PDB file of C-alpha atoms in Angstrom:
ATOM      1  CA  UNK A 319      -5.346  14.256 -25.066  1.00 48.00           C
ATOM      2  CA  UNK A 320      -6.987  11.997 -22.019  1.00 55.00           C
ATOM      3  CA  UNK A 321      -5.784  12.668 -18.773  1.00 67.00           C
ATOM      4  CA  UNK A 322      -5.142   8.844 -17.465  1.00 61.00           C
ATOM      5  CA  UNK A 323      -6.191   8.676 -13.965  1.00 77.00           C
ATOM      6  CA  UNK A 324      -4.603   6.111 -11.648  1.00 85.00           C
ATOM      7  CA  UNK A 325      -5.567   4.388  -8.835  1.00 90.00           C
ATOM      8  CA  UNK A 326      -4.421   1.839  -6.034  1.00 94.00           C
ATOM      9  CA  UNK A 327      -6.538  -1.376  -5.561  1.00 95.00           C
ATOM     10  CA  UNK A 328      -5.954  -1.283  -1.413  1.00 96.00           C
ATOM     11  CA  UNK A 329      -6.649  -4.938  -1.228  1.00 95.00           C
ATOM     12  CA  UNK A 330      -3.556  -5.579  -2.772  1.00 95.00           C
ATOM     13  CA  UNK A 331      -1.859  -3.527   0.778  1.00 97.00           C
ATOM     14  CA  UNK A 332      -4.339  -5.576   2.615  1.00 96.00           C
ATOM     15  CA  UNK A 333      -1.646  -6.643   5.411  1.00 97.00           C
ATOM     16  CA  UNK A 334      -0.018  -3.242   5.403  1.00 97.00           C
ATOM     17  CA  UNK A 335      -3.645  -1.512   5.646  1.00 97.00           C
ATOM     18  CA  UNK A 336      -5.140  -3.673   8.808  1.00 97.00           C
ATOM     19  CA  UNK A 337      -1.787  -3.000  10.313  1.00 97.00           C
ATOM     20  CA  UNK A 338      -1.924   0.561   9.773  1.00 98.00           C
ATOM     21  CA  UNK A 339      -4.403   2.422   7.724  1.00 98.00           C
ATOM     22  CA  UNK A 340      -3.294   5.971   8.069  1.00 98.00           C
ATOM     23  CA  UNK A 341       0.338   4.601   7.080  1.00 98.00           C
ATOM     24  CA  UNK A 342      -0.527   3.143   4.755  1.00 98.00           C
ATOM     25  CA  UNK A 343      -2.326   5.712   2.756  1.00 98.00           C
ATOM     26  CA  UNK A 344       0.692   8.340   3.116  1.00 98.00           C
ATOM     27  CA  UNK A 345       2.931   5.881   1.935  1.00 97.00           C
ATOM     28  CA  UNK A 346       0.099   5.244  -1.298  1.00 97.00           C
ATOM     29  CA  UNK A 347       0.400   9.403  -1.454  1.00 97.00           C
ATOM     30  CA  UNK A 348       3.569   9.853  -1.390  1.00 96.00           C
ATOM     31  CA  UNK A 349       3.955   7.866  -3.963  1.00 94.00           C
ATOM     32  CA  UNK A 350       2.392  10.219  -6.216  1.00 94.00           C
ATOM     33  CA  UNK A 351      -0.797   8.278  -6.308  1.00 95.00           C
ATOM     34  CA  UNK A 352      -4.348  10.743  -5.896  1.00 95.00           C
ATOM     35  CA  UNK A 353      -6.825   8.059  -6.212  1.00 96.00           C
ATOM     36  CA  UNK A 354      -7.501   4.766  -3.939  1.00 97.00           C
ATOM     37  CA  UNK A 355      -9.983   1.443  -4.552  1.00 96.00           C
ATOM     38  CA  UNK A 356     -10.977   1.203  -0.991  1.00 96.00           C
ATOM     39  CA  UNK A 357     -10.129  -2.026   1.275  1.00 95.00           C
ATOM     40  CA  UNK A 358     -12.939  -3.036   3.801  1.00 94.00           C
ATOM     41  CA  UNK A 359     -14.045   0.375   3.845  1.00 95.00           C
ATOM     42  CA  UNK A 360     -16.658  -0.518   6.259  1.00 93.00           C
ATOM     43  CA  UNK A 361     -14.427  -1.621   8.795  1.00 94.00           C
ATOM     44  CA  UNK A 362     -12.308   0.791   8.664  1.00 96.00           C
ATOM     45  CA  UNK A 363     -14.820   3.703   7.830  1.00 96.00           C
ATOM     46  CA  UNK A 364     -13.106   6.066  10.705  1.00 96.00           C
ATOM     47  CA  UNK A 365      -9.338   5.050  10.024  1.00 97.00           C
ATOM     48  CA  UNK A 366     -10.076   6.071   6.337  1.00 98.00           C
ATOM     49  CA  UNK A 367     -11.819   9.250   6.962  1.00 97.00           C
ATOM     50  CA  UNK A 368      -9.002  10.826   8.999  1.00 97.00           C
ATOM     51  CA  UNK A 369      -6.214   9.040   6.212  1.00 98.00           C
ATOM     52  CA  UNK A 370      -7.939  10.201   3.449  1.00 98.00           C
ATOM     53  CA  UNK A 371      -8.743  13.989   4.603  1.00 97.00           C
ATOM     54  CA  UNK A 372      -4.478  14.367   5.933  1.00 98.00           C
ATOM     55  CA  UNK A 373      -3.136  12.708   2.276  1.00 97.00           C
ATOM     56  CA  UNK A 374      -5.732  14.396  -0.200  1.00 96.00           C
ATOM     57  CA  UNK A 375      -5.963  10.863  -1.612  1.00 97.00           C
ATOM     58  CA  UNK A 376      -9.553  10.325  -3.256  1.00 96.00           C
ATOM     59  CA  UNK A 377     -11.204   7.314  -2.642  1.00 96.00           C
ATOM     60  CA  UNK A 378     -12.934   6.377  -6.307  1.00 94.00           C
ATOM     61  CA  UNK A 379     -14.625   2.811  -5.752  1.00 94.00           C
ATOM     62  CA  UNK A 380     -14.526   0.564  -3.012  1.00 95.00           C
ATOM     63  CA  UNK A 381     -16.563  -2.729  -2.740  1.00 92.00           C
ATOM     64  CA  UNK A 382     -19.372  -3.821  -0.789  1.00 92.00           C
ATOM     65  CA  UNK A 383     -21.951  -6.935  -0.460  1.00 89.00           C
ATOM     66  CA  UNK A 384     -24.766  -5.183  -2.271  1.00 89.00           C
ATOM     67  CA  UNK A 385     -27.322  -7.667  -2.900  1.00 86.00           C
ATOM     68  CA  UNK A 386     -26.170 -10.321  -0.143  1.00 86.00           C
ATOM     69  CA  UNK A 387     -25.758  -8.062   2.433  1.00 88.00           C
ATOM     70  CA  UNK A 388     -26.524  -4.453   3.939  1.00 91.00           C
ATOM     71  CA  UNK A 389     -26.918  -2.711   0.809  1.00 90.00           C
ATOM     72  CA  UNK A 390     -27.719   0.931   2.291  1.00 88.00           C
ATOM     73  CA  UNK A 391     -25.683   0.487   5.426  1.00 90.00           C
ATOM     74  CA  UNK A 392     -22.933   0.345   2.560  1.00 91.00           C
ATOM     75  CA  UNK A 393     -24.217   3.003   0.165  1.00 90.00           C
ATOM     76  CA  UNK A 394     -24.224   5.458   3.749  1.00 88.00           C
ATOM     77  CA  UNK A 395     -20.708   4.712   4.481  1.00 91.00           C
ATOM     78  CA  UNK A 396     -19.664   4.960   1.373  1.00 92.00           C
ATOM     79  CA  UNK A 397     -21.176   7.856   0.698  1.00 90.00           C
ATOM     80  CA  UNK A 398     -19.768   9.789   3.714  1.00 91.00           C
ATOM     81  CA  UNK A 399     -16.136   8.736   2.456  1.00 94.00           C
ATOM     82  CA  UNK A 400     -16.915  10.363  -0.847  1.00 93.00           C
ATOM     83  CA  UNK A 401     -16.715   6.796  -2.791  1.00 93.00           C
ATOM     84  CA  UNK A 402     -17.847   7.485  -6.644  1.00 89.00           C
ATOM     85  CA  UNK A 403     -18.166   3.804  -7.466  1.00 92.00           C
ATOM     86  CA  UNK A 404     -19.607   0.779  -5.816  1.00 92.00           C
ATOM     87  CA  UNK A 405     -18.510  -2.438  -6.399  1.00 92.00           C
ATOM     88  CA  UNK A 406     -20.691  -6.010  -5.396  1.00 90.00           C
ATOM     89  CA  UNK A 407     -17.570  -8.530  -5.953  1.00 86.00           C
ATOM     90  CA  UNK A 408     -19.505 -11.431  -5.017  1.00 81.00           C
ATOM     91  CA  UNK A 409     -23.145 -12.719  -5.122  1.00 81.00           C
ATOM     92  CA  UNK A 410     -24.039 -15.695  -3.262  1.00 80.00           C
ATOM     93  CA  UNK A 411     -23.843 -18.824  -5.949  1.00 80.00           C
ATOM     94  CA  UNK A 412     -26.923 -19.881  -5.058  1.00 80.00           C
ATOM     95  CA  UNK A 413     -28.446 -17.047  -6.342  1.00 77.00           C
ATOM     96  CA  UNK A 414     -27.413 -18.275  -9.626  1.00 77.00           C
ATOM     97  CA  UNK A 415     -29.018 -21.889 -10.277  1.00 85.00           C
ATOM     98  CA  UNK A 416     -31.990 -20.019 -12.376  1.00 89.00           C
ATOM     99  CA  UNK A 417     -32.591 -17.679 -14.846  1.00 90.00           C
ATOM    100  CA  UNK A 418     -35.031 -16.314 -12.696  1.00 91.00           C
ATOM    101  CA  UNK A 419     -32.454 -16.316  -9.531  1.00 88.00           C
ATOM    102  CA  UNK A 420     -29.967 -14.395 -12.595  1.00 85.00           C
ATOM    103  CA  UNK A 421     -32.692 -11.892 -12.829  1.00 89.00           C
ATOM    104  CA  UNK A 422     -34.174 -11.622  -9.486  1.00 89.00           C
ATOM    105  CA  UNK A 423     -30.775 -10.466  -8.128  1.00 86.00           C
ATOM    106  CA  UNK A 424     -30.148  -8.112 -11.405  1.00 86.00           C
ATOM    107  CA  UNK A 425     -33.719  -6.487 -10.461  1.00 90.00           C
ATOM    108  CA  UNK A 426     -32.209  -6.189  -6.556  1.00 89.00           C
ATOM    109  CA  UNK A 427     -29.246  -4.744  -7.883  1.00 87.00           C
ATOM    110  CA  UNK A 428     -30.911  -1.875 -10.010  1.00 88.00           C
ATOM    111  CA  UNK A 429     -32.971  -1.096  -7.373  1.00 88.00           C
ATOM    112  CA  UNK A 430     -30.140  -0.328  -4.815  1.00 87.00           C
ATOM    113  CA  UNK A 431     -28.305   1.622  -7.997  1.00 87.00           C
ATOM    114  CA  UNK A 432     -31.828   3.755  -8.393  1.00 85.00           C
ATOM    115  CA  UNK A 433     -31.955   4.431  -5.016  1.00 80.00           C
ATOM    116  CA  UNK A 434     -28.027   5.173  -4.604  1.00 81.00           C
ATOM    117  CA  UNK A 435     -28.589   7.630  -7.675  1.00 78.00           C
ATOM    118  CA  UNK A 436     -31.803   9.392  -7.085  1.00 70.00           C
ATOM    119  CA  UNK A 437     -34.155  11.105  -4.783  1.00 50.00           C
ATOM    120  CA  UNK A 438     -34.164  12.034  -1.054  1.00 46.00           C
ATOM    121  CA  UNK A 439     -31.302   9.304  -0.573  1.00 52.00           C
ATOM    122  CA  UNK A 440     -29.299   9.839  -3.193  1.00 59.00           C
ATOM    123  CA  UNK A 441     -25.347   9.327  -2.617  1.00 67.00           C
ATOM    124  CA  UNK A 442     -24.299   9.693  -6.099  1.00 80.00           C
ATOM    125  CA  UNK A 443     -22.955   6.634  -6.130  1.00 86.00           C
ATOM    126  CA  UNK A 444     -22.769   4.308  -9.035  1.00 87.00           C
ATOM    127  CA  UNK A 445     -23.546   0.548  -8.514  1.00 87.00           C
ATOM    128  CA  UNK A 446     -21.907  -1.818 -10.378  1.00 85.00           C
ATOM    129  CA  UNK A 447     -20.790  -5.766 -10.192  1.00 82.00           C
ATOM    130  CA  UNK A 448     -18.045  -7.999 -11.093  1.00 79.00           C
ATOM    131  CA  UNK A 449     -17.505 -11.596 -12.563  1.00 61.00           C
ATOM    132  CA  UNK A 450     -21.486 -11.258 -13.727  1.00 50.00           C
ATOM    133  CA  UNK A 451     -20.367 -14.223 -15.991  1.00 46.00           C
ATOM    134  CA  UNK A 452     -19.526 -16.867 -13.240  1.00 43.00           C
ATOM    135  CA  UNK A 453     -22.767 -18.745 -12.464  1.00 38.00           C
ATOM    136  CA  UNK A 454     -21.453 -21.052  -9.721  1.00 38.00           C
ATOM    137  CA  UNK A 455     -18.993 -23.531  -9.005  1.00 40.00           C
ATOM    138  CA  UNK A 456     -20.976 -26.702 -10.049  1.00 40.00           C
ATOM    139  CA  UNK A 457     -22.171 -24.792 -13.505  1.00 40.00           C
ATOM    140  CA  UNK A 458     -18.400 -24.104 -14.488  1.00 40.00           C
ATOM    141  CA  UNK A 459     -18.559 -23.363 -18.334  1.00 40.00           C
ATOM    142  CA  UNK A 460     -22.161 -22.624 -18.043  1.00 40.00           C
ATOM    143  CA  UNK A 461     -23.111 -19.537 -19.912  1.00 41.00           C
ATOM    144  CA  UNK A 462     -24.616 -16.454 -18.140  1.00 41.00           C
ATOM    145  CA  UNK A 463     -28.315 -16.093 -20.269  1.00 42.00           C
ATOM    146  CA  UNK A 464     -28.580 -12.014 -20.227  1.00 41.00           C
ATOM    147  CA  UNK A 465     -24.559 -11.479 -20.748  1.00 39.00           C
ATOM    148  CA  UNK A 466     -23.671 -14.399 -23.075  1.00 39.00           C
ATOM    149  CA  UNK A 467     -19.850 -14.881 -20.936  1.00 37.00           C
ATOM    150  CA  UNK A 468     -18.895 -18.060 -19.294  1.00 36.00           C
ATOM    151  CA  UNK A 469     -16.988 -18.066 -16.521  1.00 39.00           C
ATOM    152  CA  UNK A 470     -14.533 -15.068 -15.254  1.00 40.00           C
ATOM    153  CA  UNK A 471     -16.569 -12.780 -17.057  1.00 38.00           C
ATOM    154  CA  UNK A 472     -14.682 -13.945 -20.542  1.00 35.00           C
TER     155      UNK A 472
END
């Protein structure tokens, strides 16, 4: 039999967790939940370390602007909060117009995933995306060339 392992998506306690991070996470605990999706982890990267070390709760994915954005200042932080799994929600749409854009940020993407997962640097952490289907707002039903989805990933 699979053990099912649950977790709490934190951005859905967004208002409860930028009122009160360590709060929040012992209510998430006591709740009986032992795993957390992280909620601006980055801004909150000391508020989580002390919330997460006093509840035991283990923080399994989190997401990060990967490809737009800081990609090791992310992979650090998230490595020192013991994240297994991180999420780029968003890439800029204009980094979709092309097939060559499409692939030029796929090739960006594996390389912060190799680094994340091997060598000196290595975190451990996987690298992953979501919505790789949704090309941009103006090419709405347009079909992603590598993944063959249209919008919302369907």
């Amino acid at each position: 039999m699979t053990e099912h392992v649950y977790s709490v998506q934190l951005y859905t306690l967004r208002e409860a967790v930028s009122d009160d991070v360590a709060a929040t996470l012992e209510r998430v605990a006591a709740m009986g939940f032992e795993n957390v999706e992280l909620y601006r982890f980055e801004r909150y990267r000391e508020e989580y370390r002390s919330a997460l070390a006093a509840t035991g709760l283990r923080p399994l994915s989190a997401h990060a602007s990967l490809v737009d954005g800081d990609a090791w200042a992310a992979v650090r932080a998230a490595a020192e909060l013991g994240v297994g799994t991180l999420i780029d929600p968003r890439i800029d749409a204009a980094r979709w117009t092309t097939r060559g854009d499409i692939e030029d940020a796929a090739m960006e993407l594996n390389a912060v995933a190799k680094r994340a997962r091997s060598g000196a640097s290595s975190s451990g952490i996987t690298i992953t995306i979501t919505r790789f289907g949704t090309i941009s707002a103006a090419g709405r039903g347009s079909r992603c060339p590598r993944s063959g989805t249209g919008p919302g990933g369907s």
